Coordinates of N, CA and C in Angstrom, one line a residue:
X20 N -55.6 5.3 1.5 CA -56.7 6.3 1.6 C -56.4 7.5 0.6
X21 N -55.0 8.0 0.7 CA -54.9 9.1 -0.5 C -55.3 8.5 -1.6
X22 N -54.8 7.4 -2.3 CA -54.8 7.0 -3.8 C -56.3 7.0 -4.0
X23 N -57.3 6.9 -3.0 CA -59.0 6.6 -3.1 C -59.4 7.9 -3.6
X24 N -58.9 9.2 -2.5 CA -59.2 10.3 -3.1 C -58.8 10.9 -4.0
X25 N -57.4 10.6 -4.3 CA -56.7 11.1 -5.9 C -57.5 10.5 -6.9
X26 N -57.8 9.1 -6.8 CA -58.9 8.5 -7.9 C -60.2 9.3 -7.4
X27 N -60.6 9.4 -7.2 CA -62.3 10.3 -6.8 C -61.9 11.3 -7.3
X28 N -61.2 12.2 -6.7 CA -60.8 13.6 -7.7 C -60.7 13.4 -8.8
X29 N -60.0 12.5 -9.5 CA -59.6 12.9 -10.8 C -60.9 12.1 -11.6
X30 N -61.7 11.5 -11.0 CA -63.3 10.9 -11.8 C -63.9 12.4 -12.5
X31 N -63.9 12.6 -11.1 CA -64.6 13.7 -10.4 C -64.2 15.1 -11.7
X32 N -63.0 15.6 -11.1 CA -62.7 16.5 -12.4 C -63.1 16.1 -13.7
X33 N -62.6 14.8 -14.4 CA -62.6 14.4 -15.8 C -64.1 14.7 -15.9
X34 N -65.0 13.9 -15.2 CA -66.5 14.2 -15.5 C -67.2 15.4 -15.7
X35 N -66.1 16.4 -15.1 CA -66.6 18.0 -15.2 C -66.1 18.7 -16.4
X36 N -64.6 18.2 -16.7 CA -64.3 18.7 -18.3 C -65.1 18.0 -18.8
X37 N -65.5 17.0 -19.2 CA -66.2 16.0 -20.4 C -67.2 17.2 -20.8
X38 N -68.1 17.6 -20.1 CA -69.5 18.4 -20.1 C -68.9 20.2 -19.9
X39 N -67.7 20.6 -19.9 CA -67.5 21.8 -19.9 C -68.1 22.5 -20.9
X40 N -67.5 22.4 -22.3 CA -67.8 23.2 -23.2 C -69.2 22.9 -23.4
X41 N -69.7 21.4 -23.7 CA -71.4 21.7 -23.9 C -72.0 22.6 -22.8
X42 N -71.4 22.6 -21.5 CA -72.1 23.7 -20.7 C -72.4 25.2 -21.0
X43 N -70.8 25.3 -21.2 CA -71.0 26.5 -21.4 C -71.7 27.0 -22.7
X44 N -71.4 26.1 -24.1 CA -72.4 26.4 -25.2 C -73.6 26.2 -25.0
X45 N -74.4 25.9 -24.0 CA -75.9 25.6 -23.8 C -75.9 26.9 -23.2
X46 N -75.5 27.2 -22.1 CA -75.4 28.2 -21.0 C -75.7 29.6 -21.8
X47 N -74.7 29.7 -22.7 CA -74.7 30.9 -23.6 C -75.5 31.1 -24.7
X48 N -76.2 30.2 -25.0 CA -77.8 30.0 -26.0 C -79.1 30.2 -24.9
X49 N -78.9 29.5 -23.9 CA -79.8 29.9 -22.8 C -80.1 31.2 -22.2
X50 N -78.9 32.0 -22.3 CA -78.9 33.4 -21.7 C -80.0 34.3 -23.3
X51 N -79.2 33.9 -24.3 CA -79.5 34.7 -25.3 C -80.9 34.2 -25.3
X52 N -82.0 33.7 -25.4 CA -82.9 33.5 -24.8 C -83.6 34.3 -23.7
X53 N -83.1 33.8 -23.0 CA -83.8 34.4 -21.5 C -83.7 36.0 -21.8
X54 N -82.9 36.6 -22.2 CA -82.5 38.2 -22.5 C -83.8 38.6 -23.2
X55 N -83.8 37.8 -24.4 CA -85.5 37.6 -25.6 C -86.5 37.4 -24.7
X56 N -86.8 36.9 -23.4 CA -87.7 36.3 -23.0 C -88.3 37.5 -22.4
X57 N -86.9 37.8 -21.4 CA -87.2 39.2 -20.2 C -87.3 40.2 -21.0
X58 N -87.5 40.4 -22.1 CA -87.9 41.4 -22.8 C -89.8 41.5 -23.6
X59 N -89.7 40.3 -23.7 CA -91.0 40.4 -24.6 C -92.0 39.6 -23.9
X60 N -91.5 38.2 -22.5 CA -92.4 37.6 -21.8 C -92.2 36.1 -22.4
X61 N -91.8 35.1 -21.2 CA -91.7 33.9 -22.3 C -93.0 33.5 -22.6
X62 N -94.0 33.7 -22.4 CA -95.3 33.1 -23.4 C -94.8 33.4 -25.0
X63 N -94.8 34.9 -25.2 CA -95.0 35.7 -26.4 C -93.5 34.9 -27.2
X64 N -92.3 35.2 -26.0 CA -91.1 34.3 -26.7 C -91.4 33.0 -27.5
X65 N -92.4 32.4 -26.5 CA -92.2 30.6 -27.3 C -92.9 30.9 -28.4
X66 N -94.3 31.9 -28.3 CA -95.4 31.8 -29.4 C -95.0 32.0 -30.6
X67 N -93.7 33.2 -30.3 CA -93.5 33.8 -32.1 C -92.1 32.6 -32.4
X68 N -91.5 32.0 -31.7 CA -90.9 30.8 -32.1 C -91.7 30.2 -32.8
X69 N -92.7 29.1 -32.2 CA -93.5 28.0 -32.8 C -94.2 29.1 -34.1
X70 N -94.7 30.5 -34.1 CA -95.4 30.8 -35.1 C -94.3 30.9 -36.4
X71 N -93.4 31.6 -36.2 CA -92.0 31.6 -37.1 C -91.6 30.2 -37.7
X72 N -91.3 29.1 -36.4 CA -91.3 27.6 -37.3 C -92.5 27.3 -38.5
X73 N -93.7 27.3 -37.8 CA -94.5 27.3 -38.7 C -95.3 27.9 -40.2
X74 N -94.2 29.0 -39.9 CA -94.6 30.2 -41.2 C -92.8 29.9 -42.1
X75 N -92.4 29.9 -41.6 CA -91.2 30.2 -42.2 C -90.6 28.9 -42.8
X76 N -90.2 28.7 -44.2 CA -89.7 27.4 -44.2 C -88.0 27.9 -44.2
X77 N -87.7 28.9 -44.4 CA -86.2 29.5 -44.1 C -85.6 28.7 -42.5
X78 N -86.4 29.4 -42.0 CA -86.3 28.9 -40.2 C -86.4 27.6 -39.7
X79 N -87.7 26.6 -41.0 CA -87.3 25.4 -40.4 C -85.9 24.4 -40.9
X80 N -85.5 25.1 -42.2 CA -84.2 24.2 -42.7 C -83.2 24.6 -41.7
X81 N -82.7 26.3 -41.3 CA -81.8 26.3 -40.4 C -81.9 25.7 -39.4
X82 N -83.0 25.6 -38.3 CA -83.7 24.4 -37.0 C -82.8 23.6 -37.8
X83 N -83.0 22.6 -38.5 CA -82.4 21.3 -39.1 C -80.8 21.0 -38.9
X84 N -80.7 22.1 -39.6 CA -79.1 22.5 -40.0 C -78.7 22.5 -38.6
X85 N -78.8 23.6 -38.0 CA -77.9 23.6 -36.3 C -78.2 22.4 -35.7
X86 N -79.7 21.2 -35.8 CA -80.1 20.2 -34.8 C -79.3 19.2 -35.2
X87 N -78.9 19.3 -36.9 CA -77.9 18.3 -37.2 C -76.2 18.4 -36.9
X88 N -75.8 19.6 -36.8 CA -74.6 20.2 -36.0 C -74.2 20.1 -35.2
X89 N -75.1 20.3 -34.2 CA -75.2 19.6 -32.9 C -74.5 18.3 -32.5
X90 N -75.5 17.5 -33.5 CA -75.1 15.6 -33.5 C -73.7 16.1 -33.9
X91 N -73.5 16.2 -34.7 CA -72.1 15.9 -35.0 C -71.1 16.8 -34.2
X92 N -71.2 17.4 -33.6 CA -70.3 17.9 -32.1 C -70.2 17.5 -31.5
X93 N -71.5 16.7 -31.0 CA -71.5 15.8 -30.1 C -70.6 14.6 -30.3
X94 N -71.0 14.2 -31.7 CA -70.0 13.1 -32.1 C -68.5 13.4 -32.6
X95 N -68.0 14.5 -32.7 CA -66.6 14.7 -33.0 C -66.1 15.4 -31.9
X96 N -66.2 16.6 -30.9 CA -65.9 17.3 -30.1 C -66.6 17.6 -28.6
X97 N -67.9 17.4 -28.6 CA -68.4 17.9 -27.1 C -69.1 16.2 -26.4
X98 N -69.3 16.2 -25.3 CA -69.2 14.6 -24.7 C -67.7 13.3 -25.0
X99 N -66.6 14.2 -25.5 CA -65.8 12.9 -25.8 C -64.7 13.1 -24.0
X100 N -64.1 11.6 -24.4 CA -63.2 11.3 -23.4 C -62.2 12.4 -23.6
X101 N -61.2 12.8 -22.4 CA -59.9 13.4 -22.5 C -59.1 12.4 -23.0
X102 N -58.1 13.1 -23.8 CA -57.0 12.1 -24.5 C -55.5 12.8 -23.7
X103 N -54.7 12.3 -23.2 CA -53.2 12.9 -22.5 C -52.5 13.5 -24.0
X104 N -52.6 11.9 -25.1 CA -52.1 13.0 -26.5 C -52.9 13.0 -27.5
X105 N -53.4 14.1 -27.7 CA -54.0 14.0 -29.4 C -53.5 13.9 -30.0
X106 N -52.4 13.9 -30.1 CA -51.2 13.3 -31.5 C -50.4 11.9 -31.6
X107 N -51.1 11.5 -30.8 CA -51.2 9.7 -30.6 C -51.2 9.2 -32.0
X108 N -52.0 9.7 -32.9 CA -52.3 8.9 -34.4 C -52.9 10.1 -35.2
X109 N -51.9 10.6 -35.7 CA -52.0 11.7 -36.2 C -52.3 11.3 -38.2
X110 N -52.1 10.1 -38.7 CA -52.5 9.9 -39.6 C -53.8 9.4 -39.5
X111 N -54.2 8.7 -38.8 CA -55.6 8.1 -38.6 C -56.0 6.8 -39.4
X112 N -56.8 5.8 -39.7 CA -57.2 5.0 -40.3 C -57.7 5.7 -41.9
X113 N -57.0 5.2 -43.0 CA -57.5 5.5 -44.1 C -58.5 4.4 -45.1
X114 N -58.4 3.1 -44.5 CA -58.9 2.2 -45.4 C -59.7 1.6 -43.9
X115 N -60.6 0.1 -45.0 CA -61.1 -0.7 -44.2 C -60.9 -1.8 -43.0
X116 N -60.2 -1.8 -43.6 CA -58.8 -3.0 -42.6 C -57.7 -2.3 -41.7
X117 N -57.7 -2.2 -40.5 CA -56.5 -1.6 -39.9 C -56.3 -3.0 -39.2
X118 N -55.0 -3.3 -38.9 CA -54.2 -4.3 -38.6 C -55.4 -6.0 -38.4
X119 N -55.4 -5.9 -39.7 CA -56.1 -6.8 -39.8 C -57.6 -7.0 -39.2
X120 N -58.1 -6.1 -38.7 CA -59.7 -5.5 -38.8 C -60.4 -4.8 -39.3
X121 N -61.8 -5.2 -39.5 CA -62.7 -4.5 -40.0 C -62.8 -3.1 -39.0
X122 N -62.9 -2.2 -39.9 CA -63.0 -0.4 -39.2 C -63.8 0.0 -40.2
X123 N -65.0 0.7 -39.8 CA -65.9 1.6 -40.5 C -65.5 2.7 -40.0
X124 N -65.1 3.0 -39.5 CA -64.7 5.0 -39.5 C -64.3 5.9 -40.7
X125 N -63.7 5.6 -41.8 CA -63.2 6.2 -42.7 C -64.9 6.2 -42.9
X126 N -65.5 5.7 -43.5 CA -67.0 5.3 -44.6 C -68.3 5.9 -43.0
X127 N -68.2 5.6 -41.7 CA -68.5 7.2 -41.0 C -68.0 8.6 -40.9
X128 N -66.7 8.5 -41.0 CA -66.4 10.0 -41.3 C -67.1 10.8 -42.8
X129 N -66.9 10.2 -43.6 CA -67.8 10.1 -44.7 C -68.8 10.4 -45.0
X130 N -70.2 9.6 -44.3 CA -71.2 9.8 -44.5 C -71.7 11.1 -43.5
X131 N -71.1 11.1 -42.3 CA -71.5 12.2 -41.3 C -71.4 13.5 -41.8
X132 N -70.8 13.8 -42.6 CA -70.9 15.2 -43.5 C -71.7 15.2 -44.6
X133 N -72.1 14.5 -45.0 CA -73.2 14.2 -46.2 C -74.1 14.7 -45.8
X134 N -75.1 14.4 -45.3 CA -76.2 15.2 -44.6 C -76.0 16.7 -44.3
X135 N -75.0 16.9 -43.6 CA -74.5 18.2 -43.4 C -74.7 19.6 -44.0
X136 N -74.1 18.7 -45.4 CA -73.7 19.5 -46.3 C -75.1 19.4 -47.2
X137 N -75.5 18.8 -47.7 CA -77.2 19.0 -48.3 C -77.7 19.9 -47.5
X138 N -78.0 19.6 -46.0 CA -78.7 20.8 -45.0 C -78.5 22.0 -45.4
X139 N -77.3 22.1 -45.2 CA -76.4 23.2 -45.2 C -77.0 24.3 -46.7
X140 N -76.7 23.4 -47.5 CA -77.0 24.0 -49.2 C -78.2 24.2 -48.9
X141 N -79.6 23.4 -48.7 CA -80.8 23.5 -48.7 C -81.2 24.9 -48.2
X142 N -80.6 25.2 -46.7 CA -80.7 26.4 -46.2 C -80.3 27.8 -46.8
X143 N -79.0 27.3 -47.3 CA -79.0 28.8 -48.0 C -79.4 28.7 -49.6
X144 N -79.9 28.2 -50.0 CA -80.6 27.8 -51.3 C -82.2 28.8 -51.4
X145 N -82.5 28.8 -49.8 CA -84.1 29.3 -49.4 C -84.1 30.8 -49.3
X146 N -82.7 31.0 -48.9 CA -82.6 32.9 -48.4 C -81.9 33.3 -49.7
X147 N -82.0 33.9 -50.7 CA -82.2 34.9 -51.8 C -80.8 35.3 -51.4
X148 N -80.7 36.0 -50.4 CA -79.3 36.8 -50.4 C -78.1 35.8 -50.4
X149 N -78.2 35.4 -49.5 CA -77.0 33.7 -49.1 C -76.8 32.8 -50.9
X150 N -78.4 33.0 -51.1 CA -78.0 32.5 -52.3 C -77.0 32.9 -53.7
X151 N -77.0 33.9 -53.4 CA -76.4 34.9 -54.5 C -74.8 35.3 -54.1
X152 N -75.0 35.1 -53.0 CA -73.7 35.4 -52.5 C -72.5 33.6 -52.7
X153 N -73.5 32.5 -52.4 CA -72.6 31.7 -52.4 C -72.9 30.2 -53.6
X154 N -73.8 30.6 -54.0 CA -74.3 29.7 -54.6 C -74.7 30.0 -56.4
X155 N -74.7 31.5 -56.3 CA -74.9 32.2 -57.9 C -75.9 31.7 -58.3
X156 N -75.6 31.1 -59.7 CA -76.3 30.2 -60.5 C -76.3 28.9 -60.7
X157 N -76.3 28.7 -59.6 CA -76.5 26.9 -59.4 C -75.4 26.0 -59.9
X158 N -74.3 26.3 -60.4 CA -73.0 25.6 -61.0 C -72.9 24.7 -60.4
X159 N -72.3 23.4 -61.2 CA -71.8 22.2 -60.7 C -70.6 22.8 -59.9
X160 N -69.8 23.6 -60.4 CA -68.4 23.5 -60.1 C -68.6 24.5 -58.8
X161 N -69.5 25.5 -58.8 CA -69.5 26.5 -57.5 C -70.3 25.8 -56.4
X162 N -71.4 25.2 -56.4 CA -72.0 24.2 -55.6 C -70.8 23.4 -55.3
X163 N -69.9 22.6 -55.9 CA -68.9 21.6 -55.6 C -68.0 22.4 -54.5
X164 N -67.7 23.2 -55.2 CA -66.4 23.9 -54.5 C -67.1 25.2 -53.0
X165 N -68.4 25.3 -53.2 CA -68.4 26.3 -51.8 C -68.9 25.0 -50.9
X166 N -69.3 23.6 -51.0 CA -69.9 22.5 -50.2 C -68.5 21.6 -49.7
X167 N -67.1 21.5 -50.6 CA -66.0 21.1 -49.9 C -65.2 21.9 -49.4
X168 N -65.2 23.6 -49.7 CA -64.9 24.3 -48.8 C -65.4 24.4 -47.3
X169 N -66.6 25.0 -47.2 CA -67.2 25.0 -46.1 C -67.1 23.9 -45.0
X170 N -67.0 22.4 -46.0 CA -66.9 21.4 -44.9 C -66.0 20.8 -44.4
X171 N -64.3 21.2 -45.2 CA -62.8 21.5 -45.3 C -62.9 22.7 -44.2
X172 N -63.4 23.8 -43.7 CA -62.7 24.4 -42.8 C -64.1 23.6 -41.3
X173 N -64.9 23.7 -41.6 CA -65.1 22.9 -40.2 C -65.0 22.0 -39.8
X174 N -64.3 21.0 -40.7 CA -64.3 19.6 -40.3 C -62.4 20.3 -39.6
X175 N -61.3 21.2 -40.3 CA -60.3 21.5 -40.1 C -60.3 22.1 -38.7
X176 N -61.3 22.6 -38.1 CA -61.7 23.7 -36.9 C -62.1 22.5 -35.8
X177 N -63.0 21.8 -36.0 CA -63.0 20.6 -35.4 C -62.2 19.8 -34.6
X178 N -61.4 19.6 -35.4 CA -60.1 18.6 -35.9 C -58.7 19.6 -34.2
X179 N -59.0 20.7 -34.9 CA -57.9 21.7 -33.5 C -58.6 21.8 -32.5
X180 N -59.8 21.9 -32.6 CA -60.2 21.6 -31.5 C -60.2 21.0 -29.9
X181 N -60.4 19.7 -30.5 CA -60.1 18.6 -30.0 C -58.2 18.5 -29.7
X182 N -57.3 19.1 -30.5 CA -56.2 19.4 -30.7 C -56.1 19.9 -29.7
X183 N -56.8 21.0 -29.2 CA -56.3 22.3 -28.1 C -57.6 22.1 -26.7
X184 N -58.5 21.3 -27.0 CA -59.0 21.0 -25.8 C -58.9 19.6 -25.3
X185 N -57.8 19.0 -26.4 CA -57.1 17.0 -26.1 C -59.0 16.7 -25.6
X186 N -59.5 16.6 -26.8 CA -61.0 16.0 -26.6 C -61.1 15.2 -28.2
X187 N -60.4 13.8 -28.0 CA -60.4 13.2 -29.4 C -59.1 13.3 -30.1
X188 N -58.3 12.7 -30.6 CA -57.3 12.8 -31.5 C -57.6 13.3 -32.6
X189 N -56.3 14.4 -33.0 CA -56.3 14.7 -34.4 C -55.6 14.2 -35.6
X190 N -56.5 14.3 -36.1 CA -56.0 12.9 -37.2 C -56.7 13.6 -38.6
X191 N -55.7 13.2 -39.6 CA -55.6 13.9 -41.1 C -56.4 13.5 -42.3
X192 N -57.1 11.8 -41.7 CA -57.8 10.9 -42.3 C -59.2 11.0 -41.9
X193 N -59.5 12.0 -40.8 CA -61.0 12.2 -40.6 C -61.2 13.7 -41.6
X194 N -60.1 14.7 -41.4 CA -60.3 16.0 -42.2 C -60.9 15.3 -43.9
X195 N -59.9 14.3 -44.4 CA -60.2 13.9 -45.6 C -61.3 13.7 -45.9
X196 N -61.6 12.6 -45.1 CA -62.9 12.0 -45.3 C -64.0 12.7 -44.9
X197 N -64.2 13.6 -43.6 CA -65.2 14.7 -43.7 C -65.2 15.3 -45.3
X198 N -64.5 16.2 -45.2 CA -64.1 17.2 -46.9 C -65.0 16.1 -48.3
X199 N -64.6 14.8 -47.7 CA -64.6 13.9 -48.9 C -66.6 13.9 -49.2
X200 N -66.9 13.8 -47.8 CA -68.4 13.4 -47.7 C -69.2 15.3 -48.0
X201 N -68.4 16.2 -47.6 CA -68.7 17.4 -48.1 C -69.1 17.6 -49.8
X202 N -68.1 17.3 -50.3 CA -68.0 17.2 -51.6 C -69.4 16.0 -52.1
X203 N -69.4 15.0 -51.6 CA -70.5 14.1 -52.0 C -72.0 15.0 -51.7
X204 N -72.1 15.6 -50.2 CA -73.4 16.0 -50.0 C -73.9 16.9 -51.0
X205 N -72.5 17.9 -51.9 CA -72.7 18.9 -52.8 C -73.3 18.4 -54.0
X206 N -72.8 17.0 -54.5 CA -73.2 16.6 -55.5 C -74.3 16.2 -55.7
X207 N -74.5 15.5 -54.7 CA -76.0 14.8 -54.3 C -77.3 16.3 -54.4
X208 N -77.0 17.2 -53.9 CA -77.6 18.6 -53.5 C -77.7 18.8 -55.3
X209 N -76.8 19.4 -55.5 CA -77.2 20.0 -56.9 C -77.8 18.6 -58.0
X210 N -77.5 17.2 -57.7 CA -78.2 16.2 -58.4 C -80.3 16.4 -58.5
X211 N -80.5 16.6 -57.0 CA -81.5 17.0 -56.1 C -82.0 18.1 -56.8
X212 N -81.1 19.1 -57.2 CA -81.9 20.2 -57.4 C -82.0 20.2 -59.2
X213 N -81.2 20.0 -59.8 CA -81.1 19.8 -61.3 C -82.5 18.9 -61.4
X214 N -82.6 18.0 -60.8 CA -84.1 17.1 -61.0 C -85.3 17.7 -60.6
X215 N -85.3 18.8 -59.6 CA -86.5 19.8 -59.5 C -86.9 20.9 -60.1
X216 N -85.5 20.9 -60.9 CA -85.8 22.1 -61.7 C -85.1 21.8 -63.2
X217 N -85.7 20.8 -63.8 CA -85.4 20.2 -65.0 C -85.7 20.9 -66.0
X218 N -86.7 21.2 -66.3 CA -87.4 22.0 -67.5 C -86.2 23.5 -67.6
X219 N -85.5 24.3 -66.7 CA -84.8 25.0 -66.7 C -83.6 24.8 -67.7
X220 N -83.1 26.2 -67.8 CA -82.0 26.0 -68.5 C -80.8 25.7 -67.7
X221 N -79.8 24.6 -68.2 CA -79.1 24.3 -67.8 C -77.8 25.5 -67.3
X222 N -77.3 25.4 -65.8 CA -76.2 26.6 -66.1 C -74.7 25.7 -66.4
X223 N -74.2 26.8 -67.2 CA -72.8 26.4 -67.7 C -71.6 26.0 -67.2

């Protein structure tokens, strides 16, 4: 009879961390809301939302950017199992083959920042100031380097996360490969943009 309820308890807890931090990160977007809401009336709240999405293309890339963020927190840090050690496998899978099986993880860690990182550029490509601040004059090499930075410290932030809330192993071969697919989404981004804006002078 004890061991029934020590198992029930510990279901029981584990199912409550699993969903902690998404709680509380929903919780704390929900309030900031409702504060907007009890101030101006949720009618008027939703309206100048939906009117803002629809006027603003600034507001619908960021929408993008955070809906795609999301996924991928979901998929690297919030809904995962507890781990007892996250430093179980601290190198991680680097190739295709791990002990003689096929693994696609390295080539998903990969592609899961690709998208990211184009969003990411797209959005501050649209806001004038962001753009000047991070992006200048559209350089291969400043595009390259603010798109593997940026996705080098979140994929890094991530990575401890899971470290310090044991949600997922940390491992040195997802940081790569994130950073790696960062750098690709950059190239692809300024490939994208060099083609829309061809007739321009090339920057140096």
């Amino acid at each position: 009879m004890i061991d029934l309820l020590n198992t029930i308890l510990k279901n029981v807890l584990t199912a409550l961390y699993q969903q902690f931090w998404f709680a509380v990160i929903l919780s704390i977007l929900f309030m900031f809301f409702y504060l907007y809401a009890r101030e101006h009336g949720w009618k008027e709240s939703i309206r100048i939302w939906v009117s803002k999405f629809k006027a603003s293309s600034y507001f619908r890339r960021v929408f993008l950017l955070v809906f795609y963020t999301t996924m991928i927190l979901f998929r690297t840090l919030l809904n995962r199992n507890m781990w007892m050690n996250p430093l179980s496998d601290v190198m991680g899978g680097w190739w295709l083959w791990e002990d003689g099986e096929l693994t696609t993880e390295p080539i998903e860690n990969l592609m899961l920042f690709i998208p990211f990182t184009v969003l990411l550029l797209w959005a501050i490509g649209s806001n004038t100031d962001l753009k000047d601040k991070f992006l200048k004059n559209m350089k291969l090499t400043t595009v390259l380097w603010q798109s593997t930075k940026i996705t080098f410290i979140f994929s890094v932030s991530v990575e401890f996360l899971q470290l310090f809330l044991r949600l997922g192993t940390w491992q040195l071969s997802d940081m790569f490969y994130n950073t790696l697919g960062g750098f690709t989404g950059g190239l692809i981004y300024w490939i994208g943009w060099r083609v829309k804006h061809r007739g321009d002078e090339p920057p140096l």
